[in-house]
Amino acid sequence: MAEQDICPHLDSIGEVTKDDLLQKAKGTCQSCGAGGPNLWACLQNDCPYVGCGESYSDHSTLHAQSVGHPLKAVPIAVAEEEGSESEEDELKPRGLTGMKNIGNSCYMNAALQALSNCPPLTQFFLDCSGLVRTDKKPALCKSYQKLISELWHKKRPSYVVPTSLSHGIKLVNPMFRGYAQQDTQEFLRCLMDQLHEELKEPLTDCSMSADGSDGEERRDGDRSPSEDEFLSCDSGSSSDRGEGGGTGDSELLIPGGVISEKERLKERRVSGSPLRGGSQEMDEDADVDTAAEEEPDNEASMSHPQSTPCSPVRTLQELHPKLSSSPPRSSPLRSTGPAYSFKKAQLLLSARKKKQSHYRSVISDIFDGSILSLVQCLTCDRVSTTVETFQDLSLPIPGKEDLAKLHSSIHQNLPVKTGVCPDSYGSQGWISFIMDSIRRFVVSCIPSWFWGPMVTLEDCLAAFFAADELKGDNMYSCERCKKLRNGVKYCKVLRLPEILCIHLKRFRHEVMYSFKISSHVSFPLEGLDMRPFLAKDSPSQVTTYDLLSVICHHGTAGSGHYIAYCQNVINGQWYEFDDQYVTEVHETVVQNAEAYVLFYRKSSEESVRERQKVVALANMKEPSLLQFYISREWLNKFNTFAEPGPISNHTFLCQHGGIPPNKYHYIDDLVVIVPQNVWEYLYNSFGGGPAVNHLYMCAICQVEIEALAKRRKTEIDTFIKLNKEFQAEEAPTVILCISMQWFREWESFVKGKDNEPPGPIDNSKIGVMKGGHIQLKQGADYGQISEETWQYLLGIYGGGPEIAVRQTVAPADPDSLHGERKIEAETRAL
């Protein structure tokens, strides 16, 4: 700890010297013996305790809970210090805390600052801290929650040191170990993937029907392996109890009971009906094959490079590196784009999801969108379809030739958009208008061969969604023709995410070298319209986005420095986050930045009005005979989402309408009490539900939990017993094989790591048909079990096929042995 830094706990706990902290830092966890880094020292006077953090067993938090000693700051907007804040204090900007560089960690600091300034995510970790619960290591969600609490505390330090989170991400992925410069986009994907894995919850049938969707899958860890062949877009709970009681009216406001200055300005500009998104029509003369149970194989002939854990899904442009205009340059199309409705896409999606588990988390709620991909055979006109989930869009930066073709074809019917929407000059000021005009004049004076044409973010989006011709090495394997055929691939956004993450592909890595594309890409601060890229009948109604933050890279490929420009949600001002230094900047600085990763948030004036109406109803203090419980997590969506969707009280209810026993002891963290008039307004406006006036533990679930625990114990005890008998056999007569993939799923179930039992035994991947018999495939991932163990598991789960590596030897027939001996005797006599 630096001498100039002041710990907020020192005033209440007595003197803790620097020497005391240094002495404690040399030790180990007093509960489990774990060494550093990520050790936490108790700051209570005369308490020598040192405990491990979330990366190990989190004994520091257990110590704080058991004896009441301070170890962490109190999150804002959940439990503030004594006394109510004045209006002046509420309007003071927060979140302006820097992060110290701990060794080429600017890529991590810039990414964390960009995420920190995404209100839906930050407000979840501040207002719904009791929902941050997980038993998965390294508990990165707890480290992130502590970091957000420090960054947004009203008594913020000048900077923080994100040691705990850095240590956790290195445990998750070895790529980030050491002190080499890394890619900020790879870090973002790894961090959000891990947060999703730790916070994800299974979706019940009730919650899916309430949301009106099948709950698209998040990562390819939740998908079946066969689906990986069809992906072409980048995907791109704590034991602490929350301190909020759930009864305060302030929980209906953001952040900490304040509507941001930006939303105040929007309310002043409201005139007329809210923004509603449309859809771009496609021609309807294509033969659409919509067999829901048929798995498309449109990319069977394409090469699919092995993906890393941080980037499990490839982009369309990585699979099809050629940027083609729309329509493609050769092979005349029979239609300019096959029609495909959202309802048909839902049928396809729901048919697939029947075979998969459904999971959701705050990460998937905020960042996940879906893309509808269509591949049309140019011979028979068959159209195969896939629905793909994306977490971010990796967009190419078109060159001069590609840009000219895009402008000549795509923009014949659509106006060429500039980097800043014309109607936004009034709010951005005359300085922005002059700076943009000067930049355009300079660009027009310099020859195009030197500077190149101006590239806008809309151009990058158009290049990404342009029709792509599949020919040559990328020919389409048509199931109807049973041959490789030329085809055309179309992509449209099916569902827009609440926060749209856009990654500009500035780095190219060849076999012998890497280089960076430094072309300036103009992007709007407000009013990014995604309507031209929506699929027909898309359910997304809000289609315009405002910029939240942008990450920039200065330097060359493989080196350089990352910074972030973020807009503060409280005062609407832009700030530069350069490691531990935070500086206010003008928006023109942001517009001229060399963007690498951009975060856009849905913009809706109607959602601002809805929040103001609810606040007014809550302040009326009308006496009501009934009090209603509403999901704290959905209320956070209402406070921060443009489209929060139906009320989803199934996040704290079981399918029987009660509280699941495993959630009952922290139910106060899951619900908020609202008066009757507020509930009626929310229910009439958004639907969903169900209405909850009484909280009780579900007795049916309790019986099911006890039965499940008994089943797990019986299965694992029986397996251990049979396996011991199998190991004791010196020469077993028969050895059967079982797929280790299925066995690992069964093991996770019986050990309580997975709530869902595995499906039928599936040995199809370890067997091969030879001579009419199933034999063990060479190099297969399998385990050996006894015949008794196989019959036991088969009786419970079914499945197959049976694969033996040592068959029972049938005893010889006595008559045949007698005949053989007689022949042998006669032969000897001769």
PDB file of N, CA and C in Angstrom, residues 259 262-276 423 526 541-544 546 601-613 641-643:
ATOM      1  N   ILE A 259     -31.645   9.723 -12.052  1.00  0.00           N
ATOM      2  CA  ILE A 259     -31.745   9.569 -13.496  1.00  0.00           C
ATOM      3  C   ILE A 259     -30.612  10.356 -14.123  1.00  0.00           C
ATOM      4  N   LYS A 262     -27.831  12.474 -19.124  1.00  0.00           N
ATOM      5  CA  LYS A 262     -28.101  12.189 -20.537  1.00  0.00           C
ATOM      6  C   LYS A 262     -29.570  11.870 -20.752  1.00  0.00           C
ATOM      7  N   GLU A 263     -30.173  11.131 -19.811  1.00  0.00           N
ATOM      8  CA  GLU A 263     -31.580  10.797 -19.952  1.00  0.00           C
ATOM      9  C   GLU A 263     -32.459  12.014 -19.678  1.00  0.00           C
ATOM     10  N   ARG A 264     -31.994  12.930 -18.828  1.00  0.00           N
ATOM     11  CA  ARG A 264     -32.740  14.174 -18.633  1.00  0.00           C
ATOM     12  C   ARG A 264     -32.792  14.960 -19.941  1.00  0.00           C
ATOM     13  N   LEU A 265     -31.664  15.014 -20.636  1.00  0.00           N
ATOM     14  CA  LEU A 265     -31.630  15.729 -21.915  1.00  0.00           C
ATOM     15  C   LEU A 265     -32.550  15.062 -22.926  1.00  0.00           C
ATOM     16  N   LYS A 266     -32.554  13.722 -22.912  1.00  0.00           N
ATOM     17  CA  LYS A 266     -33.424  13.009 -23.859  1.00  0.00           C
ATOM     18  C   LYS A 266     -34.887  13.307 -23.587  1.00  0.00           C
ATOM     19  N   GLU A 267     -35.234  13.384 -22.298  1.00  0.00           N
ATOM     20  CA  GLU A 267     -36.632  13.651 -21.963  1.00  0.00           C
ATOM     21  C   GLU A 267     -37.057  15.019 -22.471  1.00  0.00           C
ATOM     22  N   ARG A 268     -36.129  15.977 -22.468  1.00  0.00           N
ATOM     23  CA  ARG A 268     -36.463  17.304 -22.972  1.00  0.00           C
ATOM     24  C   ARG A 268     -36.694  17.286 -24.474  1.00  0.00           C
ATOM     25  N   ARG A 269     -36.045  16.328 -25.165  1.00  0.00           N
ATOM     26  CA  ARG A 269     -36.181  16.280 -26.619  1.00  0.00           C
ATOM     27  C   ARG A 269     -37.327  15.384 -27.077  1.00  0.00           C
ATOM     28  N   VAL A 270     -38.050  14.794 -26.125  1.00  0.00           N
ATOM     29  CA  VAL A 270     -39.123  13.877 -26.511  1.00  0.00           C
ATOM     30  C   VAL A 270     -40.208  14.627 -27.270  1.00  0.00           C
ATOM     31  N   SER A 271     -40.562  14.112 -28.404  1.00  0.00           N
ATOM     32  CA  SER A 271     -41.663  14.706 -29.169  1.00  0.00           C
ATOM     33  C   SER A 271     -42.305  13.620 -30.010  1.00  0.00           C
ATOM     34  N   GLY A 272     -43.455  13.184 -29.597  1.00  0.00           N
ATOM     35  CA  GLY A 272     -44.150  12.172 -30.385  1.00  0.00           C
ATOM     36  C   GLY A 272     -43.940  10.786 -29.829  1.00  0.00           C
ATOM     37  N   SER A 273     -44.200   9.803 -30.672  1.00  0.00           N
ATOM     38  CA  SER A 273     -44.170   8.407 -30.253  1.00  0.00           C
ATOM     39  C   SER A 273     -42.743   7.929 -30.099  1.00  0.00           C
ATOM     40  N   PRO A 274     -42.529   6.882 -29.321  1.00  0.00           N
ATOM     41  CA  PRO A 274     -41.192   6.345 -29.133  1.00  0.00           C
ATOM     42  C   PRO A 274     -40.662   5.755 -30.427  1.00  0.00           C
ATOM     43  N   LEU A 275     -39.328   5.620 -30.442  1.00  0.00           N
ATOM     44  CA  LEU A 275     -38.692   5.063 -31.634  1.00  0.00           C
ATOM     45  C   LEU A 275     -39.062   3.596 -31.767  1.00  0.00           C
ATOM     46  N   ARG A 276     -39.455   3.233 -32.927  1.00  0.00           N
ATOM     47  CA  ARG A 276     -39.792   1.850 -33.198  1.00  0.00           C
ATOM     48  C   ARG A 276     -38.987   1.371 -34.395  1.00  0.00           C
ATOM     49  N   ASP A 423     -28.718  14.920 -37.498  1.00  0.00           N
ATOM     50  CA  ASP A 423     -29.599  15.538 -36.525  1.00  0.00           C
ATOM     51  C   ASP A 423     -28.981  15.595 -35.130  1.00  0.00           C
ATOM     52  N   GLU A 526     -24.111   9.129 -31.290  1.00  0.00           N
ATOM     53  CA  GLU A 526     -25.527   8.859 -31.034  1.00  0.00           C
ATOM     54  C   GLU A 526     -26.192   8.435 -32.334  1.00  0.00           C
ATOM     55  N   GLN A 541     -37.640  -4.012 -31.279  1.00  0.00           N
ATOM     56  CA  GLN A 541     -38.354  -2.797 -31.643  1.00  0.00           C
ATOM     57  C   GLN A 541     -37.468  -1.564 -31.547  1.00  0.00           C
ATOM     58  N   VAL A 542     -36.538  -1.553 -30.596  1.00  0.00           N
ATOM     59  CA  VAL A 542     -35.589  -0.444 -30.481  1.00  0.00           C
ATOM     60  C   VAL A 542     -34.362  -0.803 -31.311  1.00  0.00           C
ATOM     61  N   THR A 543     -34.062   0.013 -32.318  1.00  0.00           N
ATOM     62  CA  THR A 543     -32.981  -0.320 -33.247  1.00  0.00           C
ATOM     63  C   THR A 543     -31.869   0.721 -33.271  1.00  0.00           C
ATOM     64  N   THR A 544     -31.964   1.773 -32.493  1.00  0.00           N
ATOM     65  CA  THR A 544     -30.934   2.813 -32.477  1.00  0.00           C
ATOM     66  C   THR A 544     -30.083   2.678 -31.209  1.00  0.00           C
ATOM     67  N   ASP A 546     -26.662   4.376 -28.810  1.00  0.00           N
ATOM     68  CA  ASP A 546     -25.764   5.472 -28.453  1.00  0.00           C
ATOM     69  C   ASP A 546     -24.477   4.884 -27.907  1.00  0.00           C
ATOM     70  N   ARG A 601     -25.180   1.241 -26.590  1.00  0.00           N
ATOM     71  CA  ARG A 601     -26.335   0.901 -25.763  1.00  0.00           C
ATOM     72  C   ARG A 601     -27.613   1.317 -26.474  1.00  0.00           C
ATOM     73  N   LYS A 602     -28.643   0.474 -26.391  1.00  0.00           N
ATOM     74  CA  LYS A 602     -29.932   0.813 -26.996  1.00  0.00           C
ATOM     75  C   LYS A 602     -30.454   2.128 -26.443  1.00  0.00           C
ATOM     76  N   SER A 603     -30.998   2.932 -27.336  1.00  0.00           N
ATOM     77  CA  SER A 603     -31.502   4.252 -26.953  1.00  0.00           C
ATOM     78  C   SER A 603     -33.007   4.282 -27.123  1.00  0.00           C
ATOM     79  N   SER A 604     -33.716   4.589 -26.048  1.00  0.00           N
ATOM     80  CA  SER A 604     -35.177   4.611 -26.089  1.00  0.00           C
ATOM     81  C   SER A 604     -35.694   5.716 -25.180  1.00  0.00           C
ATOM     82  N   GLU A 605     -36.386   6.678 -25.761  1.00  0.00           N
ATOM     83  CA  GLU A 605     -36.994   7.736 -24.969  1.00  0.00           C
ATOM     84  C   GLU A 605     -38.211   7.220 -24.207  1.00  0.00           C
ATOM     85  N   GLU A 606     -38.860   6.208 -24.758  1.00  0.00           N
ATOM     86  CA  GLU A 606     -40.023   5.652 -24.070  1.00  0.00           C
ATOM     87  C   GLU A 606     -39.620   5.018 -22.736  1.00  0.00           C
ATOM     88  N   SER A 607     -38.463   4.325 -22.697  1.00  0.00           N
ATOM     89  CA  SER A 607     -38.032   3.705 -21.445  1.00  0.00           C
ATOM     90  C   SER A 607     -37.751   4.757 -20.375  1.00  0.00           C
ATOM     91  N   VAL A 608     -37.250   5.931 -20.779  1.00  0.00           N
ATOM     92  CA  VAL A 608     -37.027   7.016 -19.813  1.00  0.00           C
ATOM     93  C   VAL A 608     -38.352   7.471 -19.219  1.00  0.00           C
ATOM     94  N   ARG A 609     -39.350   7.620 -20.064  1.00  0.00           N
ATOM     95  CA  ARG A 609     -40.672   8.045 -19.560  1.00  0.00           C
ATOM     96  C   ARG A 609     -41.279   6.988 -18.639  1.00  0.00           C
ATOM     97  N   GLU A 610     -41.098   5.717 -18.979  1.00  0.00           N
ATOM     98  CA  GLU A 610     -41.644   4.652 -18.138  1.00  0.00           C
ATOM     99  C   GLU A 610     -41.042   4.705 -16.737  1.00  0.00           C
ATOM    100  N   ARG A 611     -39.731   4.908 -16.650  1.00  0.00           N
ATOM    101  CA  ARG A 611     -39.091   4.972 -15.338  1.00  0.00           C
ATOM    102  C   ARG A 611     -39.583   6.162 -14.536  1.00  0.00           C
ATOM    103  N   GLN A 612     -39.758   7.280 -15.205  1.00  0.00           N
ATOM    104  CA  GLN A 612     -40.240   8.462 -14.496  1.00  0.00           C
ATOM    105  C   GLN A 612     -41.659   8.257 -13.973  1.00  0.00           C
ATOM    106  N   LYS A 613     -42.486   7.561 -14.739  1.00  0.00           N
ATOM    107  CA  LYS A 613     -43.849   7.277 -14.271  1.00  0.00           C
ATOM    108  C   LYS A 613     -43.822   6.378 -13.038  1.00  0.00           C
ATOM    109  N   PHE A 641     -32.401  -1.207 -18.942  1.00  0.00           N
ATOM    110  CA  PHE A 641     -32.605  -1.726 -20.289  1.00  0.00           C
ATOM    111  C   PHE A 641     -33.579  -0.839 -21.059  1.00  0.00           C
ATOM    112  N   ALA A 642     -33.380  -0.753 -22.371  1.00  0.00           N
ATOM    113  CA  ALA A 642     -34.375  -0.109 -23.222  1.00  0.00           C
ATOM    114  C   ALA A 642     -35.564  -1.031 -23.450  1.00  0.00           C
ATOM    115  N   GLU A 643     -35.312  -2.336 -23.487  1.00  0.00           N
ATOM    116  CA  GLU A 643     -36.367  -3.341 -23.650  1.00  0.00           C
ATOM    117  C   GLU A 643     -36.195  -4.409 -22.572  1.00  0.00           C
TER     118      GLU A 643
END
